[in-house]
């Protein structure tokens, strides 16, 4: 069984929620984290949002 707390990776992810072609600096971005960990023989992906 490989359900150890050290078997994980965190990936920061950013994506655009609202895009303004005329004014890119006013486009709205959102940040989330993806945690990927191994449980038994599978990988589990969990989205972490504020």
C-alpha positions as CSV (number, residue, x, y, z in Angstrom):
1,X,0.0,0.0,0.0
2,X,1.5,3.4,-1.0
3,X,-0.7,5.8,0.9
4,X,2.2,7.8,2.3
5,X,1.8,11.6,2.8
6,X,5.1,12.2,0.9
7,X,3.7,10.8,-2.4
8,X,2.3,14.0,-3.8
9,X,3.1,16.9,-6.1
10,X,1.5,20.4,-6.2
11,X,1.1,22.2,-9.5
12,X,0.1,25.9,-9.6
13,X,-2.3,26.6,-12.5
14,X,-3.5,30.0,-13.9
15,X,-6.1,30.5,-16.5
16,X,-8.1,33.4,-17.9
17,X,-11.7,33.8,-16.7
18,X,-12.5,36.9,-18.7
19,X,-10.4,38.0,-21.7
20,X,-10.3,41.6,-23.1
21,X,-8.8,41.8,-26.6
22,X,-8.6,45.6,-26.4
23,X,-7.0,45.8,-23.0
24,X,-5.1,42.6,-22.1
25,X,-4.0,44.0,-18.7
26,X,-7.6,44.2,-17.5
27,X,-8.2,40.5,-18.3
28,X,-9.2,38.5,-15.2
29,X,-7.1,35.5,-14.3
30,X,-7.7,32.9,-11.7
31,X,-5.2,30.7,-9.8
32,X,-5.8,27.2,-8.5
33,X,-3.6,24.4,-7.3
34,X,-3.6,20.8,-8.5
35,X,-2.5,18.2,-6.0
36,X,-1.6,14.9,-7.6
37,X,-1.0,12.0,-5.2
38,X,-0.6,8.3,-5.5
39,X,-3.1,6.1,-3.6
40,X,-2.5,2.3,-3.9
41,X,-1.9,1.9,-7.7
42,X,-3.9,4.9,-8.9
43,X,-3.2,8.6,-9.1
44,X,-5.8,11.0,-7.6
45,X,-6.0,14.7,-8.8
46,X,-7.5,17.2,-6.4
47,X,-8.3,20.8,-7.3
48,X,-7.6,23.3,-4.5
49,X,-9.3,26.7,-4.8
50,X,-9.5,29.5,-2.3
